[in-house]
Coordinates of C-alpha atoms in Angstrom, one line a residue:
X249 CA 84.9 147.2 -41.2
X250 CA 82.2 146.8 -38.6
X251 CA 80.3 149.7 -37.1
X252 CA 82.1 151.7 -34.5
X253 CA 81.2 150.9 -30.9
X254 CA 81.3 154.8 -30.2
X255 CA 81.0 157.3 -33.0
X256 CA 81.4 161.1 -32.4
X257 CA 80.3 163.5 -35.1
X258 CA 80.7 167.2 -35.4
X259 CA 81.1 167.6 -31.6
X260 CA 81.4 171.0 -30.2
X261 CA 81.6 172.6 -26.7
X262 CA 81.4 176.4 -26.6
X263 CA 81.6 178.2 -23.4
X264 CA 80.0 181.7 -23.5
X265 CA 81.7 185.0 -22.5
X266 CA 79.3 187.7 -21.0
X267 CA 79.7 191.2 -20.0
X268 CA 77.7 193.1 -17.5
X269 CA 76.6 192.5 -13.8
X270 CA 72.9 192.5 -13.4
X271 CA 72.1 192.0 -17.2
X272 CA 74.6 189.7 -18.6
X273 CA 75.0 189.7 -22.3
X274 CA 77.0 187.0 -24.2
X275 CA 79.5 188.9 -26.4
X276 CA 81.3 185.8 -27.7
X277 CA 82.3 182.2 -26.8
X278 CA 85.3 180.2 -26.3
X279 CA 85.3 177.5 -28.8
X280 CA 87.1 174.7 -26.9
X281 CA 86.0 172.0 -29.0
X282 CA 84.5 172.9 -32.5
X283 CA 83.5 170.1 -34.9
X284 CA 85.4 167.0 -33.7
X285 CA 84.5 163.7 -35.5
X286 CA 86.0 160.2 -35.1
X287 CA 84.9 156.4 -34.2
X288 CA 86.0 153.9 -31.8
X289 CA 85.8 150.2 -32.6
X290 CA 85.7 147.2 -30.1
X291 CA 89.0 146.3 -28.6
X292 CA 90.7 149.5 -30.2
X293 CA 92.8 152.2 -28.5
X294 CA 92.3 155.7 -30.2
X295 CA 95.1 158.1 -28.9
X296 CA 94.5 161.8 -29.0
X297 CA 97.5 164.3 -28.8
X298 CA 97.9 168.0 -29.1
X299 CA 99.1 171.1 -27.3
X300 CA 97.8 172.0 -23.9
X301 CA 94.5 173.8 -24.5
X302 CA 93.5 172.3 -27.7
X303 CA 90.4 170.7 -26.4
X304 CA 91.5 167.1 -25.6
X305 CA 90.2 167.0 -21.8
X306 CA 87.0 168.8 -22.9
X307 CA 86.2 165.9 -25.6
X308 CA 87.0 163.4 -22.8
X309 CA 84.4 165.2 -20.3
X310 CA 81.9 165.2 -22.9
X311 CA 82.3 161.4 -23.8
X312 CA 81.4 160.5 -20.1
X313 CA 78.8 163.6 -19.8
X314 CA 80.7 165.6 -17.3
X315 CA 80.1 168.3 -19.8
X316 CA 77.1 168.7 -22.2
X317 CA 77.9 169.2 -25.8
X318 CA 76.9 172.4 -27.5
X319 CA 76.3 170.7 -30.8
X320 CA 77.1 167.3 -32.5
X321 CA 76.3 163.8 -31.3
X322 CA 78.0 161.0 -29.4
X323 CA 76.6 157.6 -30.7
X324 CA 77.0 154.6 -28.7
X325 CA 75.9 151.3 -30.1
X326 CA 73.7 153.1 -32.6
X327 CA 72.1 155.4 -30.1
X328 CA 72.7 159.2 -29.7
X329 CA 73.7 159.5 -26.0
X330 CA 74.8 163.2 -26.1
X331 CA 71.2 164.4 -24.8
X332 CA 70.4 161.7 -22.6
X333 CA 69.5 162.4 -18.8
X334 CA 68.2 160.3 -15.8
X335 CA 68.1 156.6 -15.8
X336 CA 69.1 156.3 -19.5
X337 CA 72.1 158.4 -18.9
X338 CA 72.9 156.2 -15.8
X339 CA 72.7 153.0 -17.8
X340 CA 75.2 154.3 -20.4
X341 CA 77.5 155.7 -18.0
X342 CA 78.0 152.2 -16.6
X343 CA 79.6 151.1 -19.8
X344 CA 81.8 154.3 -20.3
X345 CA 84.0 155.0 -17.5
X346 CA 87.0 157.5 -17.1
X347 CA 90.5 157.4 -15.6
X348 CA 91.4 161.0 -14.5
X349 CA 94.7 162.7 -14.9
X350 CA 95.7 163.5 -11.3
X351 CA 95.8 160.6 -9.1
X352 CA 96.4 163.0 -6.1
X353 CA 93.0 165.1 -6.6
X354 CA 90.8 162.4 -8.2
X355 CA 90.7 160.3 -5.0
X356 CA 88.7 161.4 -2.0
X357 CA 91.2 161.5 0.9
X358 CA 88.5 160.9 3.4
X359 CA 87.5 157.5 2.1
X360 CA 89.3 154.3 2.2
X361 CA 90.5 152.5 -0.9
X362 CA 87.7 150.0 -0.4
X363 CA 85.1 152.6 -0.2
X364 CA 86.6 154.6 -3.3
X365 CA 86.7 151.3 -5.7
X366 CA 83.2 150.1 -4.1
X367 CA 81.4 153.5 -4.7
X368 CA 80.2 152.6 -8.1
X369 CA 78.3 149.7 -6.6
X370 CA 76.5 152.2 -4.5
X371 CA 75.4 154.0 -7.5
X372 CA 74.7 150.9 -9.5
X373 CA 73.5 148.3 -6.8
X374 CA 72.5 145.9 -9.5
X375 CA 76.1 145.5 -10.6
X376 CA 77.1 143.5 -7.4
X377 CA 75.3 142.1 -4.4
X378 CA 75.8 144.0 -1.3
X379 CA 77.4 141.1 0.6
X380 CA 79.9 140.4 -2.3
X381 CA 81.2 143.9 -2.8
X382 CA 84.2 143.7 -0.5
X383 CA 85.4 140.5 -2.3
X384 CA 84.9 142.3 -5.7
X385 CA 87.1 145.3 -4.4
X386 CA 89.8 142.9 -3.4
X387 CA 89.7 141.3 -6.7
X388 CA 90.1 144.6 -8.4
X389 CA 93.0 145.6 -6.3
X390 CA 94.7 142.2 -7.2
X391 CA 94.0 142.9 -11.0
X392 CA 95.7 146.2 -10.9
X393 CA 98.8 144.9 -9.0
X394 CA 97.9 146.0 -5.5
X395 CA 97.7 144.0 -2.2
X396 CA 94.0 143.0 -1.7
X397 CA 94.6 143.7 2.2
X398 CA 95.0 147.4 1.4
X399 CA 91.1 147.9 1.3
X400 CA 91.2 149.9 4.7
X401 CA 94.0 152.2 3.7
X402 CA 93.7 155.9 2.7
X403 CA 95.0 157.5 -0.4
X404 CA 97.7 159.4 1.2
X405 CA 99.2 156.1 2.3
X406 CA 100.0 155.3 -1.4
X407 CA 102.6 156.6 -4.2
X408 CA 101.4 158.3 -7.2
X409 CA 101.5 155.2 -9.4
X410 CA 99.6 153.3 -6.7
X411 CA 97.0 155.9 -6.6
X412 CA 96.6 155.8 -10.4
X413 CA 96.1 151.9 -10.1
X414 CA 93.3 152.6 -7.6
X415 CA 91.7 154.8 -10.0
X416 CA 91.9 152.3 -12.8
X417 CA 90.4 149.7 -10.3
X418 CA 87.5 152.1 -9.8
X419 CA 87.1 152.6 -13.6
X420 CA 86.8 148.7 -14.0
X421 CA 84.5 148.2 -11.2
X422 CA 81.4 148.1 -13.4
X423 CA 83.1 146.2 -16.1
X424 CA 82.6 148.9 -18.7
X425 CA 83.3 148.5 -22.5
X426 CA 84.9 151.8 -23.0
X427 CA 87.6 153.5 -20.7
X428 CA 88.3 157.2 -21.4
X429 CA 91.9 157.9 -20.0
X430 CA 92.5 161.5 -19.8
X431 CA 96.3 161.8 -19.4
X432 CA 96.6 159.0 -17.0
X433 CA 100.4 159.0 -16.7
X434 CA 101.3 162.7 -17.1
X435 CA 101.6 163.3 -13.3
X436 CA 103.7 160.2 -12.9
X437 CA 107.4 159.6 -12.8
X438 CA 108.8 158.1 -16.2
X439 CA 109.5 154.7 -14.6
X440 CA 106.1 154.5 -13.3
X441 CA 104.4 155.7 -16.5
X442 CA 105.8 152.5 -18.2
X443 CA 104.3 150.2 -15.6
X444 CA 100.8 151.9 -15.8
X445 CA 100.9 151.8 -19.6
X446 CA 101.6 148.3 -19.5
X447 CA 98.9 147.6 -17.0
X448 CA 96.4 149.3 -19.3
X449 CA 97.4 147.1 -22.2
X450 CA 97.2 144.0 -20.0
X451 CA 93.7 144.9 -18.7
X452 CA 92.5 145.8 -22.3
X453 CA 93.3 142.1 -23.4
X454 CA 91.8 140.7 -20.2
X455 CA 88.5 142.8 -20.3
X456 CA 88.1 143.3 -23.9
X457 CA 88.3 147.0 -23.3
X458 CA 88.2 150.0 -25.8
X459 CA 90.3 152.9 -24.9
X460 CA 90.3 156.7 -25.7
X461 CA 93.8 157.5 -24.6
X462 CA 94.4 161.1 -24.3
X463 CA 98.1 162.2 -23.8
X464 CA 100.7 164.8 -24.7
X465 CA 103.7 162.3 -24.8
X466 CA 103.8 161.2 -28.3
X467 CA 106.0 158.1 -27.7
X468 CA 103.5 156.8 -25.3
X469 CA 100.5 157.5 -27.4
X470 CA 102.5 155.5 -30.2
X471 CA 103.2 152.7 -27.9
X472 CA 99.5 152.0 -26.9
X473 CA 97.4 153.3 -29.8
X474 CA 96.1 151.5 -32.8
X475 CA 95.0 154.9 -34.3
X476 CA 95.9 158.5 -33.4
X477 CA 94.0 161.7 -33.8
X478 CA 96.0 165.1 -33.7
X479 CA 94.0 168.1 -32.2
X480 CA 94.8 171.9 -32.9
X481 CA 92.6 174.6 -31.4
X482 CA 89.5 172.6 -30.9
X483 CA 89.6 170.4 -34.2
X484 CA 91.2 167.1 -35.3
X485 CA 93.6 168.0 -38.0
X486 CA 94.9 164.5 -39.0
X487 CA 93.8 160.9 -38.0
X488 CA 95.1 157.7 -39.0
X489 CA 96.8 154.5 -37.7
X490 CA 100.0 154.9 -35.5
X491 CA 102.2 154.0 -38.5
X492 CA 100.3 156.6 -40.9
X493 CA 100.7 159.3 -38.3
X494 CA 104.3 158.9 -37.2
X495 CA 105.9 157.7 -40.5
X496 CA 103.8 159.4 -43.1
X497 CA 102.4 162.7 -41.6
X498 CA 100.7 165.0 -44.1
X499 CA 99.5 167.8 -42.0
X500 CA 102.0 170.6 -41.3
X501 CA 101.0 170.7 -37.4
X502 CA 101.7 166.9 -37.2
X503 CA 104.9 167.2 -38.9
X504 CA 105.9 170.0 -36.6
X505 CA 105.1 168.1 -33.5
X506 CA 107.1 164.9 -34.6
X507 CA 109.9 167.1 -35.6
X508 CA 110.3 168.1 -31.9
X509 CA 110.4 164.5 -30.5
X510 CA 113.7 163.8 -28.8
X511 CA 116.0 161.4 -30.9
X512 CA 118.7 159.6 -28.6
X513 CA 121.0 159.0 -31.6
X514 CA 123.2 162.0 -32.3
X515 CA 123.9 160.8 -35.8
X516 CA 120.2 160.8 -36.7
X517 CA 119.6 164.1 -35.0
X518 CA 122.2 165.7 -37.2
X519 CA 120.2 164.9 -40.3
X520 CA 116.9 165.5 -39.1
X521 CA 115.0 168.8 -39.9
X522 CA 113.5 170.5 -36.9
X523 CA 110.4 172.6 -37.5
X524 CA 110.1 175.8 -35.3
X525 CA 106.7 177.4 -35.5
X526 CA 106.4 181.1 -35.3
X527 CA 104.0 182.9 -33.3
X528 CA 101.5 181.7 -30.5
X529 CA 98.6 179.7 -30.5
X530 CA 95.5 181.9 -31.4
X531 CA 92.9 182.3 -28.8
X532 CA 89.9 179.8 -29.1
X533 CA 87.6 182.8 -28.3
X534 CA 88.7 184.4 -31.7
X535 CA 90.2 181.7 -33.9
X536 CA 91.6 182.4 -37.4
X537 CA 89.3 182.3 -40.4
X538 CA 89.6 179.4 -42.6
X539 CA 92.4 177.0 -41.5
X540 CA 93.1 177.6 -37.8
X541 CA 96.7 176.6 -38.2
X542 CA 97.5 179.1 -41.1
X543 CA 98.9 181.8 -38.8
X544 CA 101.8 179.5 -38.0
X545 CA 102.0 177.4 -41.1
X546 CA 104.9 177.8 -43.7
X547 CA 102.3 176.4 -46.4
X548 CA 99.6 179.0 -45.8
X549 CA 98.2 180.7 -48.8
X550 CA 95.2 182.9 -49.6
X551 CA 92.9 180.0 -49.9
X552 CA 93.6 178.9 -46.3
X553 CA 92.2 182.1 -44.9
X554 CA 89.0 181.9 -46.9
X555 CA 88.1 178.1 -46.9
X556 CA 88.0 175.7 -44.0
X557 CA 89.9 172.6 -45.0
X558 CA 87.8 169.3 -44.5
X559 CA 89.1 166.3 -42.7
X560 CA 89.4 164.1 -45.8
X561 CA 91.9 161.8 -47.5
X562 CA 94.0 164.1 -50.0
X563 CA 93.2 163.4 -53.6
X564 CA 96.9 163.2 -54.4
X565 CA 96.9 160.0 -52.2
X566 CA 94.2 157.6 -53.3
X567 CA 96.1 154.7 -51.7
X568 CA 99.1 154.0 -49.4
X569 CA 100.3 155.1 -46.1
X570 CA 99.7 158.7 -46.9
X571 CA 96.1 158.0 -47.8
X572 CA 94.5 159.0 -44.5
X573 CA 92.5 162.0 -43.4
X574 CA 94.1 165.3 -43.1
X575 CA 92.6 168.7 -42.7
X576 CA 95.0 170.7 -45.0
X577 CA 94.5 172.1 -48.6
X578 CA 98.0 171.3 -49.5
X579 CA 98.7 168.1 -47.7
X580 CA 100.1 166.5 -50.8
X581 CA 102.8 168.9 -51.2
X582 CA 106.3 168.0 -50.2
X583 CA 107.3 169.5 -46.9
X584 CA 109.8 172.4 -47.5
X585 CA 111.0 174.2 -44.6
X586 CA 114.3 175.9 -43.8
X587 CA 116.8 173.5 -42.1
X588 CA 117.5 174.3 -38.4
X589 CA 120.5 172.9 -37.0
X590 CA 120.0 170.7 -34.0
X591 CA 121.9 173.0 -31.6
X592 CA 119.8 176.0 -32.8
X593 CA 116.7 174.0 -32.5
X594 CA 117.4 173.2 -28.9
X595 CA 117.9 176.7 -28.0
X596 CA 114.6 177.8 -29.7
X597 CA 112.7 175.1 -28.2
X598 CA 109.7 173.3 -30.2
X599 CA 106.2 173.8 -31.1
X600 CA 105.2 171.3 -28.4
X601 CA 105.6 171.2 -24.7
X602 CA 105.0 167.9 -23.0

């Protein structure tokens, strides 16, 4: 396989916790992201899923330099861009753009649609001649399925789905190679979600884009992604192709997430095991020793508290669909959990809110 277009290695973001007023002293840190590694190839979509607060959005912000990493590296085309600044950073940002989660707050209400989509040309004037910018903005509106004559309208005159299309058009303005989409459909109605996801797929083929697609809806992630990474408490616990993750999960957390996905067929629901996790997600300011999932895991043993599991292919699976990286000491063991009847599982809820 060719070298990744974007490669993230041991990426970490720690937010210090201090005490004192005049003389602040750091007493600990919130480990929002703590050792994340993955690669993104040209034309590929990497989906990242996990519970709220697991660090997905923090990873997205670091990829576009809205947050500076505490440790680790972000390599783009063989160059470490995690510590860049000034003109060098500006040049990289042209090729890595972001689509934000909330279309209602990510667009300036005082700016017209034409000004919003054309703003990247003000920051990167070499990307488009000044006299040609209006035409390019209208072309972008047409590409995302909006009327080119809407350039003089304001964000409040559009629906949520239309606003997200405007945000996508802004992200495409500089013709980037990578789009980081941070839960781009979570604030939209279900029917509109499908339209936006289909648009993203169409644009990927048209502009040869690579996506880092962050979401909490497992069905949407499977639909759009080539590979999927599952995050828990600041770390990726399993990563593989969509079929490997959804049909052959090896990490207990992934298995619990997938068991909570609604199944429309009542006959299939009757024979499905639902995994109800006990306890709450630990605090990222004081994560458990060893495996961070061990406090909620039915496979946990003494080794799990003493040794951090590596994200690696289980030795018991040298080949086949289960042979993908999983951060579990006992990933090769058969899933054995108490059977929970569907009606009891529905009352108990699930391990995942989305």
